[in-house]
Coordinates of C-alpha atoms in Angstrom, one line a residue:
M55 CA -28.5 13.4 1.5
D56 CA -29.7 11.6 4.5
I57 CA -33.2 11.4 5.9
L58 CA -32.8 14.4 8.1
E59 CA -31.8 16.5 5.1
R60 CA -34.6 15.5 2.8
P61 CA -37.6 17.8 2.6
P62 CA -40.5 16.3 4.6
G63 CA -42.8 14.5 2.2
E64 CA -40.2 14.0 -0.5
V65 CA -40.9 10.3 -0.5
R66 CA -44.6 9.6 0.0
F67 CA -46.4 6.4 0.8
R68 CA -49.8 6.3 -0.9
D69 CA -50.3 2.6 -1.4
P70 CA -53.8 1.7 -0.2
Q71 CA -52.7 -1.4 1.7
I72 CA -49.6 -3.5 2.6
E73 CA -48.7 -6.1 0.1
M74 CA -46.1 -9.0 0.4
A75 CA -43.7 -7.0 -1.8
H76 CA -43.5 -4.3 0.9
G77 CA -41.4 -6.8 2.8
A78 CA -39.2 -8.0 0.0
G79 CA -36.4 -5.5 0.7
G80 CA -36.6 -3.7 -2.6
K81 CA -38.2 -0.5 -3.9
L82 CA -41.5 -0.9 -2.1
T83 CA -39.8 -1.6 1.2
R84 CA -37.8 1.6 0.8
R85 CA -41.0 3.5 0.0
L86 CA -42.8 2.1 3.1
I87 CA -39.9 3.0 5.3
E88 CA -39.0 6.4 3.9
G89 CA -42.5 7.5 3.0
L90 CA -44.4 6.4 6.1
I91 CA -42.3 5.1 9.0
L92 CA -39.3 7.4 9.1
P93 CA -41.1 10.7 8.7
L94 CA -42.9 9.9 12.0
L95 CA -39.8 8.6 13.8
R96 CA -36.9 10.7 12.3
N97 CA -33.9 11.3 14.5
P98 CA -30.1 11.5 13.8
V99 CA -29.5 7.8 14.7
L100 CA -32.1 6.6 12.2
A101 CA -30.8 8.9 9.5
P102 CA -28.2 6.6 7.9
L103 CA -30.9 3.9 7.2
S104 CA -28.4 1.2 8.2
D105 CA -29.3 -2.3 9.5
S106 CA -27.8 -1.3 12.8
A107 CA -28.1 1.9 14.8
V108 CA -24.6 3.2 15.9
F109 CA -24.3 5.7 18.7
D110 CA -22.0 6.8 21.5
M111 CA -22.7 5.6 25.0
N112 CA -20.3 7.0 27.7
G113 CA -17.4 7.1 25.2
V114 CA -18.1 3.6 23.7
R115 CA -19.5 3.3 20.2
V116 CA -22.4 0.9 20.5
A117 CA -24.4 -0.8 17.7
T118 CA -27.9 -2.2 18.1
T119 CA -30.2 -4.0 15.7
A120 CA -33.6 -5.7 15.7
D121 CA -35.1 -8.2 13.2
A122 CA -37.9 -10.6 12.7
Y123 CA -37.7 -14.0 11.0
V124 CA -40.8 -15.5 9.2
V125 CA -39.2 -17.9 6.8
K126 CA -41.3 -20.6 5.3
P127 CA -40.5 -23.5 5.6
L128 CA -39.0 -23.5 9.0
R129 CA -36.2 -25.8 8.0
F130 CA -34.3 -26.0 4.7
A131 CA -31.1 -27.3 3.2
G132 CA -28.3 -25.8 5.2
G133 CA -30.2 -24.1 7.9
S134 CA -33.4 -23.3 9.7
I135 CA -35.3 -20.3 11.2
G136 CA -33.5 -20.5 14.5
E137 CA -30.0 -20.5 12.9
L138 CA -31.1 -17.8 10.5
A139 CA -32.3 -15.6 13.3
V140 CA -28.9 -15.6 15.1
N141 CA -26.8 -15.3 12.0
G142 CA -28.9 -12.5 10.6
T143 CA -28.7 -10.5 13.7
V144 CA -25.0 -11.1 14.2
N145 CA -24.4 -10.1 10.6
D146 CA -26.3 -6.8 10.9
L147 CA -24.0 -5.9 13.8
A148 CA -20.9 -7.2 12.0
V149 CA -21.4 -5.0 8.9
A150 CA -21.6 -2.0 11.2
G151 CA -18.1 -3.0 12.4
A152 CA -19.4 -4.3 15.7
H153 CA -18.7 -7.4 17.7
P154 CA -21.9 -8.7 19.3
V155 CA -22.1 -8.6 23.0
G156 CA -25.5 -10.4 23.4
L157 CA -28.8 -11.2 21.7
M158 CA -32.4 -11.5 22.8
A159 CA -34.8 -13.8 21.1
T160 CA -38.6 -13.8 21.2
F161 CA -40.5 -16.9 20.0
I162 CA -44.0 -16.4 18.6
L163 CA -45.4 -19.9 18.6
E164 CA -48.5 -21.2 16.8
A165 CA -50.8 -23.4 18.8
G166 CA -50.3 -26.9 17.5
L167 CA -46.6 -26.6 16.9
R168 CA -44.9 -29.9 17.8
G169 CA -42.7 -29.7 20.9
D170 CA -39.9 -31.6 19.1
D171 CA -39.9 -28.9 16.3
L172 CA -39.6 -26.1 18.9
R173 CA -36.8 -28.0 20.6
L174 CA -34.9 -28.3 17.3
E175 CA -35.1 -24.6 16.7
V176 CA -34.0 -23.6 20.2
E177 CA -31.1 -25.9 19.8
A178 CA -30.4 -24.2 16.4
V179 CA -30.4 -20.9 18.1
A180 CA -28.0 -22.1 20.8
S181 CA -25.7 -23.7 18.3
A182 CA -25.5 -20.7 16.0
A183 CA -24.9 -18.4 19.0
R184 CA -22.0 -20.6 20.2
R185 CA -20.4 -20.5 16.7
A186 CA -20.7 -16.7 16.6
G187 CA -19.3 -16.4 20.2
V188 CA -22.4 -14.5 21.5
A189 CA -24.7 -15.2 24.4
I190 CA -28.5 -15.2 24.4
F191 CA -29.3 -12.7 27.2
G192 CA -33.1 -13.1 27.2
G193 CA -36.3 -12.8 25.2
D194 CA -40.0 -13.6 25.4
T195 CA -42.4 -16.4 24.3
K196 CA -45.9 -15.8 23.0
V197 CA -48.4 -18.3 21.7
V198 CA -51.0 -17.4 19.1
E199 CA -54.0 -19.2 17.7
H200 CA -53.5 -22.0 15.2
G201 CA -53.2 -20.6 11.6
F202 CA -51.6 -17.3 12.6
A203 CA -47.8 -17.9 12.6
D204 CA -46.9 -20.7 10.2
G205 CA -45.6 -22.7 13.1
M206 CA -43.3 -20.1 14.6
Y207 CA -41.7 -16.7 14.1
V208 CA -38.6 -15.5 15.8
S209 CA -37.9 -11.9 16.7
T210 CA -34.4 -10.8 17.7
F211 CA -32.5 -7.9 19.2
G212 CA -28.7 -7.6 19.3
I213 CA -26.2 -5.3 20.8
G214 CA -22.5 -5.0 20.2
T215 CA -19.5 -2.7 20.5
V216 CA -18.0 -1.1 17.4
D217 CA -14.4 -1.9 16.7
P218 CA -12.4 1.3 17.1
R219 CA -10.7 0.6 13.7
A220 CA -14.1 0.6 11.9
R221 CA -14.9 4.0 10.3
L222 CA -17.7 3.0 8.0
D223 CA -19.7 5.6 6.1
A224 CA -21.1 5.6 2.6
R225 CA -20.2 9.2 2.3
A226 CA -16.5 8.2 2.7
V227 CA -16.6 6.1 -0.5
R228 CA -14.5 7.5 -3.3
A229 CA -14.2 7.0 -7.1
G230 CA -11.7 4.3 -7.7
D231 CA -12.6 2.2 -4.6
R232 CA -13.1 -1.5 -5.2
I233 CA -16.1 -3.6 -4.4
L234 CA -15.4 -7.0 -2.8
L235 CA -17.8 -9.9 -2.4
S236 CA -17.2 -12.8 0.0
G237 CA -18.6 -15.6 -2.1
P238 CA -21.3 -17.0 -4.5
I239 CA -24.7 -15.2 -4.5
G240 CA -28.2 -16.4 -4.6
D241 CA -27.8 -19.7 -2.7
H242 CA -30.2 -18.9 0.1
G243 CA -33.1 -17.5 -2.0
I244 CA -33.0 -20.4 -4.5
T245 CA -32.7 -23.0 -1.7
I246 CA -35.8 -21.7 -0.1
L247 CA -37.6 -21.8 -3.4
L248 CA -36.5 -25.5 -3.8
A249 CA -37.6 -26.3 -0.2
R250 CA -41.1 -25.2 -1.0
G251 CA -41.3 -27.6 -4.0
E252 CA -42.2 -24.7 -6.3
L253 CA -39.4 -25.5 -8.8
D254 CA -39.0 -28.8 -10.6
L255 CA -35.2 -28.8 -10.5
E256 CA -32.6 -31.2 -9.2
A257 CA -30.1 -29.3 -7.1
D258 CA -29.3 -31.6 -4.2
T259 CA -25.9 -29.9 -3.6
L260 CA -27.4 -26.4 -3.2
V261 CA -27.7 -25.3 0.4
S262 CA -28.4 -21.9 2.1
D263 CA -25.4 -19.8 2.7
T264 CA -26.6 -18.8 6.2
R265 CA -23.5 -18.2 8.4
S266 CA -21.9 -15.5 10.5
V267 CA -19.8 -13.0 8.4
L268 CA -17.8 -11.9 11.5
P269 CA -14.7 -13.8 10.3
F270 CA -14.7 -11.7 7.1
V271 CA -15.1 -8.5 9.0
D272 CA -12.2 -9.4 11.2
A273 CA -10.1 -10.2 8.2
L274 CA -10.9 -6.9 6.6
L275 CA -10.2 -4.9 9.7
D276 CA -6.9 -6.7 10.3
S277 CA -5.7 -6.3 6.8
A278 CA -7.1 -3.0 5.5
A279 CA -9.0 -1.1 8.3
A280 CA -7.8 2.3 7.1
G281 CA -9.1 1.7 3.6
L282 CA -12.4 0.0 4.6
R283 CA -15.2 2.4 3.7
W284 CA -18.5 0.5 3.8
M285 CA -20.0 -2.9 4.3
R286 CA -23.4 -4.6 3.9
D287 CA -24.8 -8.1 4.0
P288 CA -26.9 -8.3 0.8
T289 CA -30.0 -10.1 2.1
R290 CA -33.5 -9.3 0.8
G291 CA -33.2 -7.5 -2.5
G292 CA -29.7 -9.1 -3.1
V293 CA -26.5 -7.5 -4.3
A294 CA -28.4 -5.2 -6.7
T295 CA -30.5 -3.5 -4.0
A296 CA -27.5 -3.1 -1.6
L297 CA -25.3 -1.5 -4.3
N298 CA -28.2 0.8 -5.5
E299 CA -28.5 2.0 -1.9
L300 CA -24.8 2.6 -1.8
A301 CA -24.9 4.5 -5.1
S302 CA -27.7 6.7 -3.8
E303 CA -26.0 7.4 -0.4
C304 CA -22.5 8.2 -1.9
A305 CA -23.9 10.0 -5.0
L306 CA -21.4 8.1 -7.2
G307 CA -21.7 5.4 -9.9
I308 CA -21.1 1.7 -9.3
A309 CA -19.7 -0.5 -12.0
I310 CA -19.9 -4.3 -11.5
F311 CA -18.3 -6.9 -13.8
E312 CA -20.7 -9.7 -14.2
D313 CA -18.1 -12.3 -15.2
A314 CA -16.3 -11.7 -11.9
I315 CA -19.4 -12.4 -9.7
P316 CA -19.2 -15.9 -8.2
L317 CA -22.4 -17.9 -9.0
R318 CA -23.2 -21.6 -8.7
D319 CA -24.6 -23.4 -11.8
E320 CA -27.7 -24.4 -9.9
V321 CA -28.5 -20.8 -9.1
R322 CA -27.8 -19.6 -12.6
G323 CA -30.0 -22.4 -14.0
A324 CA -32.9 -21.6 -11.7
C325 CA -32.7 -17.9 -12.4
E326 CA -32.7 -18.5 -16.2
I327 CA -35.8 -20.8 -16.0
L328 CA -37.7 -18.3 -13.8
G329 CA -36.5 -15.1 -15.5
L330 CA -34.9 -13.8 -12.3
D331 CA -31.7 -11.8 -12.0
P332 CA -29.3 -13.4 -9.6
L333 CA -28.3 -10.0 -8.4
H334 CA -31.8 -9.7 -6.9
I335 CA -31.7 -13.0 -5.1
A336 CA -31.3 -13.0 -1.3
N337 CA -28.1 -14.1 0.5
E338 CA -27.8 -14.8 4.2
G339 CA -24.1 -15.3 4.7
Q340 CA -22.3 -13.0 2.2
L341 CA -20.6 -9.7 2.7
L342 CA -20.1 -6.7 0.3
A343 CA -17.3 -4.3 1.2
V344 CA -15.9 -1.2 -0.4
V345 CA -12.2 -0.9 0.0
A346 CA -9.7 1.8 -1.2
A347 CA -8.0 0.7 -4.4
E348 CA -4.5 0.6 -2.9
E349 CA -5.6 -1.8 -0.2
A350 CA -8.1 -3.9 -2.2
D351 CA -5.7 -6.7 -3.1
V352 CA -4.5 -7.4 0.4
A353 CA -8.1 -7.2 1.7
L354 CA -9.3 -9.7 -1.0
E355 CA -6.5 -12.1 -0.1
A356 CA -7.5 -11.8 3.6
M357 CA -11.1 -12.7 2.7
Q358 CA -10.1 -15.6 0.6
A359 CA -8.0 -17.0 3.5
V360 CA -11.2 -17.2 5.7
P361 CA -12.7 -20.7 5.6
G362 CA -15.6 -20.5 3.2
G363 CA -14.2 -17.5 1.5
E364 CA -12.2 -19.2 -1.2
R365 CA -14.4 -17.7 -3.9
A366 CA -14.3 -14.2 -2.6
A367 CA -13.8 -11.8 -5.5
C368 CA -13.4 -8.2 -6.6
I369 CA -16.6 -7.6 -8.5
G370 CA -16.5 -3.9 -9.4
E371 CA -15.4 -0.4 -8.7
V372 CA -16.8 3.0 -7.8
R373 CA -16.8 5.6 -10.6
T374 CA -17.7 9.3 -10.8
A375 CA -20.5 8.7 -13.3
P376 CA -23.2 8.0 -13.9
A377 CA -24.1 9.2 -10.4
K378 CA -26.5 7.2 -8.3
T379 CA -26.5 4.4 -10.8
V380 CA -25.4 0.7 -10.9
L381 CA -24.1 -0.5 -14.3
A382 CA -23.3 -4.2 -14.9
H383 CA -20.7 -4.9 -17.6
N384 CA -20.3 -8.2 -19.3
G385 CA -17.4 -9.9 -21.1
Y386 CA -18.7 -9.0 -24.6
G387 CA -18.5 -5.3 -24.0
G388 CA -22.1 -4.8 -23.2
S389 CA -23.6 -3.1 -20.2
R390 CA -27.0 -2.7 -18.5
A391 CA -28.5 -0.7 -15.7
V392 CA -29.2 -2.7 -12.6
D393 CA -32.2 -1.4 -10.6
M394 CA -33.3 -2.3 -7.1
L395 CA -35.6 -5.2 -6.6
V396 CA -39.1 -4.4 -7.8
G397 CA -41.9 -6.6 -6.7
D398 CA -41.8 -9.8 -4.7
P399 CA -40.3 -12.8 -6.6
L400 CA -39.4 -14.9 -3.5
P401 CA -41.6 -14.1 -0.5
R402 CA -40.9 -15.2 3.1
I403 CA -37.2 -16.0 2.6
C404 CA -35.9 -14.9 6.1

C-alpha cells in the first residue's frame, strides 16, 4: 500500500518537538515524513517514498533527487563533506536506475570558515563529479553567522535519465528472489565515530566507503536487467532499515544470512563495544539489490568483477512469510527479528 492508498492520518506525528533522532533515517524519520510532511504534500510521484522521484517528461523517464549534507567533522578518513555530497546524490539517482545528467550544489558557509577549507571542499566536489562523469550545473552560496553551520553545509539537487532497461518496483519483488550486497557494511558510520574521537579504538585502516555505485548499477543492468527488481543504497539506518522498508512495500518476508554479510573486523569490534547492530550502521558507497533467483548468480559475478566489489555477496532471499518482517539467521540455527533503526546512535553522519 503506498502513501496515496493509506487512509489519511494512519501515521500520525505527535512528537512535541524535533529531535536529532528524527534525522537518523530510522523509525522516527519515517514517522516525521509519513505523519507530517507527506499528508500535506501527497501526490503520485511522492507515493513510492523513494530517494529519487521518477516521472515521464515528453516520453523520457526522468529521475530527480535533492539532499543536504551536514556531516561533522567536515573531513574524515576516506572522504569529506564535498565528496559525500556528490556521491550521495549520484547514488540516489543510480538506485532509481538513472544516469545523472547534472547536479546543483548550494554551499551554506559559516562566517569564520577558512578559505583554504572551502577551497578543499570545492575541489572535492569537482573531483567526485569528474569520477562520476557528471557536471555541476549551478547552485548557490549563502553565509550565516558564526556558530550556526559547523563550518559548512552542502545542499544538492540532481537530475538524470532512467535507463530503459530499469524497471524497478518493490511491488515486483517475488518470493525466492535473492538479495545482493555490494560490499562490507558499516565502514562510513564507524569511521565518522572514530573521526570525532568518541571511541578509544585503533582502526587506522578503516575508511569511509563513500563512492559512486554507478558501476554496480551498470553491471547489474548489463548482466541481469530483466531480473533486477529493486535497488537501494543503505545509508542512514543501514541495511536493516532499507530491508524493512522493502519488506513493508512488497508485503513479503526478508531472510538474511548473517554469516554471509561482509563485515570488517574493525566495524565488528566497534559495534560489539558500543552495543550497536552493524545492520543499523550507515553506508555511503554500498548497494542492495533484489534479483530474480535464476539470474542472481550471474548478477553477483558481475558485481564482484567491478573494482571494489570483490566482497559483494548474496546475503539473503525473499520469502512469503512472515510478511513485512526481516529475520536474520545465523550459522548456529538461530534467528532474530531485525527492526528498523530506533533512536540516534550516530548523529550527523552525512
